[in-house]
Coordinates of C-alpha atoms in Angstrom, one line a residue:
M1 CA -18.6 22.3 -233.8
K2 CA -20.7 20.7 -236.5
L3 CA -22.0 24.1 -237.6
F4 CA -18.4 25.4 -238.2
K5 CA -17.5 22.2 -240.1
T6 CA -20.5 22.6 -242.4
I7 CA -19.7 26.2 -242.9
L8 CA -16.2 25.5 -243.9
N9 CA -17.1 22.8 -246.4
T10 CA -20.1 24.4 -248.0
I11 CA -19.5 28.0 -248.3
P12 CA -16.8 29.1 -251.0
R13 CA -13.7 30.7 -249.4
P14 CA -14.0 34.3 -250.9
F15 CA -17.5 34.5 -249.4
L16 CA -16.2 33.2 -246.0
I17 CA -13.5 36.0 -246.0
K18 CA -16.1 38.7 -246.6
A19 CA -18.6 37.4 -244.0
S20 CA -15.9 37.0 -241.3
Y21 CA -15.3 40.8 -241.2
L22 CA -18.9 41.2 -240.1
A23 CA -19.0 38.3 -237.6
R24 CA -15.5 38.7 -236.1
P25 CA -16.3 41.6 -233.6
I26 CA -19.5 39.9 -232.3
I27 CA -17.8 36.5 -231.7
A28 CA -14.9 38.1 -230.1
W29 CA -17.2 40.0 -227.7
W30 CA -19.2 36.8 -226.9
L31 CA -16.1 34.8 -226.1
K32 CA -14.1 37.3 -224.1
G33 CA -12.4 35.8 -221.1
D34 CA -9.0 35.0 -219.7
K35 CA -8.0 31.4 -220.6
F36 CA -6.5 31.8 -224.0
T37 CA -4.5 34.6 -225.5
D38 CA -3.9 35.6 -229.0
P39 CA -0.3 36.8 -229.2
I40 CA -0.9 38.8 -232.4
D41 CA -3.2 41.3 -230.8
G42 CA -2.8 40.4 -227.1
K43 CA -6.5 39.8 -226.6
S44 CA -7.7 37.1 -224.3
F45 CA -10.8 34.6 -224.5
R46 CA -12.5 32.0 -222.4
K47 CA -12.1 29.7 -225.5
F48 CA -11.0 29.9 -229.1
L49 CA -13.3 28.7 -231.8
P50 CA -13.0 25.1 -233.3
Y51 CA -11.7 24.6 -236.9
G52 CA -11.1 21.9 -239.4
Y53 CA -12.5 20.7 -242.6
G54 CA -12.5 17.2 -241.5
V55 CA -11.7 16.5 -237.8
Q56 CA -12.3 19.8 -235.8
R57 CA -9.6 21.0 -233.7
E58 CA -10.8 22.6 -230.4
N59 CA -9.6 26.1 -229.5
A60 CA -7.8 26.5 -232.8
L61 CA -9.2 29.8 -234.3
S62 CA -8.8 33.0 -232.5
P63 CA -12.1 35.1 -232.3
S64 CA -10.3 38.4 -232.8
T65 CA -7.7 38.0 -235.4
L66 CA -9.0 34.8 -236.9
S67 CA -5.5 33.3 -236.5
L68 CA -4.9 29.6 -236.3
E69 CA -2.1 27.8 -234.6
R70 CA 0.3 28.1 -237.4
H71 CA -0.3 31.9 -237.6
R72 CA 0.4 32.4 -234.0
L73 CA 3.5 30.3 -234.1
L74 CA 4.9 32.2 -237.2
W75 CA 4.1 35.5 -235.4
L76 CA 6.1 34.5 -232.3
F77 CA 9.1 33.3 -234.5
L78 CA 9.1 36.5 -236.5
Q79 CA 8.9 38.6 -233.4
D80 CA 11.6 36.7 -231.5
E81 CA 14.0 35.4 -234.1
T82 CA 14.0 37.7 -237.0
N83 CA 14.3 41.4 -237.9
F84 CA 11.0 41.3 -239.7
F85 CA 9.5 43.9 -237.4
T86 CA 12.6 45.8 -236.7
S87 CA 14.6 46.1 -239.8
K88 CA 15.9 49.7 -240.5
K89 CA 16.0 48.8 -244.1
K90 CA 12.7 48.8 -245.9
L91 CA 11.8 45.2 -246.8
K92 CA 9.9 44.5 -250.1
M93 CA 7.4 41.7 -249.3
L94 CA 5.2 39.5 -251.3
H95 CA 2.3 37.7 -249.4
I96 CA 0.7 34.9 -251.4
A97 CA -2.9 34.3 -250.4
P98 CA -2.7 36.8 -247.6
E99 CA -4.2 35.7 -244.1
Q100 CA -6.6 38.2 -242.5
C101 CA -4.8 37.9 -239.2
F102 CA -1.7 39.5 -240.6
L103 CA -3.1 41.7 -243.5
D104 CA -4.0 44.9 -241.8
I105 CA -0.9 44.8 -239.4
F106 CA 1.6 44.2 -242.3
K107 CA -0.1 47.0 -244.5
K108 CA 0.5 49.4 -241.7
Q109 CA 4.2 48.2 -240.9
Q110 CA 6.5 51.2 -241.9
N111 CA 9.3 48.9 -242.7
L112 CA 7.5 46.9 -245.2
D113 CA 6.7 47.6 -249.0
Y114 CA 3.9 45.0 -248.9
I115 CA 2.3 43.4 -251.8
T116 CA -0.3 40.7 -251.7
S117 CA -1.4 38.3 -254.5
D118 CA -3.9 35.5 -255.1
L119 CA -5.9 34.3 -257.9
E120 CA -9.3 34.2 -256.1
S121 CA -9.0 36.0 -252.6
P122 CA -11.1 39.2 -252.4
I123 CA -8.4 40.8 -250.2
A124 CA -5.4 40.4 -252.4
D125 CA -4.0 43.4 -254.3
V126 CA -2.8 41.5 -257.4
K127 CA -4.8 38.7 -259.0
A128 CA -2.3 36.2 -260.3
D129 CA -1.6 32.5 -260.7
I130 CA 1.2 31.4 -258.4
C131 CA 2.6 29.3 -261.4
D132 CA 3.0 32.5 -263.5
L133 CA 3.7 35.4 -261.2
P134 CA 3.7 39.0 -262.8
F135 CA 6.8 40.0 -261.0
E136 CA 10.5 40.4 -262.0
D137 CA 13.3 38.2 -260.9
N138 CA 14.8 38.7 -257.5
Q139 CA 12.4 41.4 -256.5
F140 CA 11.3 40.5 -252.9
D141 CA 13.2 40.6 -249.6
V142 CA 10.5 38.5 -247.9
V143 CA 7.9 36.0 -249.5
F144 CA 5.2 34.3 -247.5
C145 CA 3.1 31.6 -249.1
N146 CA 1.3 29.6 -246.4
H147 CA -1.2 26.7 -246.9
V148 CA -1.3 27.3 -250.6
L149 CA 1.0 24.7 -252.3
E150 CA -1.3 21.7 -251.3
H151 CA -3.9 23.2 -253.6
I152 CA -1.6 23.7 -256.7
P153 CA -1.4 20.7 -259.1
N154 CA 1.9 21.8 -260.5
D155 CA 3.6 22.7 -257.0
T156 CA 7.1 22.4 -258.6
K157 CA 6.3 25.3 -260.9
A158 CA 4.8 27.2 -258.1
M159 CA 8.0 26.7 -255.9
Q160 CA 10.2 27.7 -258.9
E161 CA 8.1 31.0 -259.2
L162 CA 8.7 31.6 -255.5
Y163 CA 12.3 31.0 -255.9
R164 CA 12.5 33.3 -258.9
V165 CA 10.9 36.3 -257.4
L166 CA 12.8 36.1 -254.0
K167 CA 16.0 38.1 -253.7
V168 CA 19.4 36.6 -253.2
G169 CA 19.7 36.9 -249.5
G170 CA 16.0 37.0 -248.9
F171 CA 13.9 34.6 -247.0
G172 CA 10.5 33.0 -247.4
V173 CA 8.1 31.0 -245.1
F174 CA 6.1 28.3 -246.9
Q175 CA 4.0 26.4 -244.5
I176 CA 1.8 23.5 -245.7
P177 CA -0.4 20.9 -243.9
Q178 CA 2.1 18.1 -243.3
D179 CA 2.1 14.5 -242.2
L180 CA 5.4 14.1 -240.5
S181 CA 4.8 10.4 -240.1
R182 CA 4.7 10.0 -243.8
E183 CA 8.2 9.8 -245.5
T184 CA 7.0 10.7 -248.9
T185 CA 4.4 12.9 -250.3
F186 CA 1.1 11.3 -251.7
E187 CA -0.7 12.5 -254.7
D188 CA -3.1 11.1 -257.2
D189 CA -4.5 13.2 -260.1
S190 CA -7.2 10.8 -260.7
I191 CA -8.8 11.7 -257.4
T192 CA -11.2 14.6 -258.4
D193 CA -14.3 14.1 -256.3
P194 CA -14.4 16.6 -253.4
K195 CA -15.7 14.1 -250.9
E196 CA -13.0 11.8 -251.8
R197 CA -10.3 14.4 -251.7
A198 CA -11.5 15.4 -248.3
K199 CA -11.1 11.9 -247.1
I200 CA -7.8 11.2 -248.6
F201 CA -6.1 14.6 -248.6
G202 CA -7.9 16.1 -245.6
Q203 CA -9.7 18.9 -247.5
Y204 CA -12.0 19.0 -250.5
D205 CA -9.7 21.3 -252.5
H206 CA -6.4 19.7 -251.5
V207 CA -4.5 17.7 -254.2
R208 CA -1.8 16.0 -252.0
V209 CA -0.7 15.1 -248.6
Y210 CA 2.9 16.4 -247.9
G211 CA 5.4 14.1 -246.1
R212 CA 8.9 14.7 -244.7
D213 CA 10.2 15.0 -248.2
Y214 CA 8.6 18.3 -248.7
F215 CA 11.8 19.9 -247.3
H216 CA 13.9 18.0 -249.9
K217 CA 11.7 19.2 -252.7
L218 CA 12.2 22.9 -251.6
R219 CA 16.0 22.3 -251.6
S220 CA 15.9 20.8 -255.1
I221 CA 14.4 23.9 -256.4
G222 CA 17.5 25.8 -254.9
F223 CA 16.4 27.0 -251.5
K224 CA 18.3 26.6 -248.3
V225 CA 15.7 25.2 -246.0
D226 CA 15.7 25.4 -242.1
E227 CA 13.2 22.9 -240.5
I228 CA 12.3 24.8 -237.4
D229 CA 10.4 23.3 -234.6
Y230 CA 9.8 26.5 -232.8
T231 CA 7.5 25.1 -230.3
K232 CA 10.6 23.6 -228.5
K233 CA 11.6 27.1 -227.6
I234 CA 8.2 28.1 -226.1
A235 CA 7.4 27.3 -222.6
P236 CA 4.7 24.7 -222.0
E237 CA 2.4 27.3 -220.3
K238 CA 2.7 29.6 -223.3
L239 CA 2.0 26.8 -225.7
E240 CA -1.2 26.1 -223.9
R241 CA -2.2 29.8 -223.4
F242 CA -1.6 30.7 -227.1
A243 CA -3.1 27.4 -228.2
L244 CA -0.2 26.3 -230.3
M245 CA 0.3 22.9 -232.0
K246 CA 3.3 21.2 -230.4
G247 CA 5.8 19.9 -232.9
E248 CA 4.6 22.0 -235.9
I249 CA 7.5 22.7 -238.2
L250 CA 8.3 26.0 -239.8
P251 CA 9.9 25.8 -243.2
V252 CA 12.1 28.9 -243.4
C253 CA 13.5 29.1 -246.9
Y254 CA 16.6 31.3 -248.0
K255 CA 17.8 32.0 -251.5
N256 CA 21.8 32.2 -251.4

């Protein structure tokens, strides 16, 4: 577990992404078993990998897709509660900071016109600043931007850009690491030391800790926000088998 923590905190994310493509099949073979299942690809393992920049969570990272708890939860929600995979109409989708566990699947999905964007990711199609997206207004039916906003100093501008490019009637999912015991978000621009940021914000490149007021901020931008605890709809044995985080909230946002 210490090795994984050291790797996460010392190797830049773009290099980690590239290296993971080589390591993934070897680790998946090594951990093959039947205790945990990744619902994204249906493969099972004797255990998942630990993950976390600070405190390591056991059985968090799937060896095959590299999905985390939040990815697996989102997948189940999309599959069971939306027409994301079944829409007859082609959906134009923007994926900010695309996750590897979804990338190849979404690219092959026939009902998606799929565009990815990020400032630094080596697997994104369009290199762009989330605070100044190079897309027209009301362009996308679906926008995903997960675990990005906590890195952005001007998250208000980023949220405004997400709202601008989303079509009226479209939906977005904007997951963030969130402390639900905290009423208000905490940020302090004077904290710039990576070690201090990791201690206070949970990760060396985070600039805030979001509280429950995150949903209100999205609403202030103009979104209609559903705060969905989808783990309540999943049987306890599946929560355990899929290694999900009980009580995690999915912020599903709509533009009316």
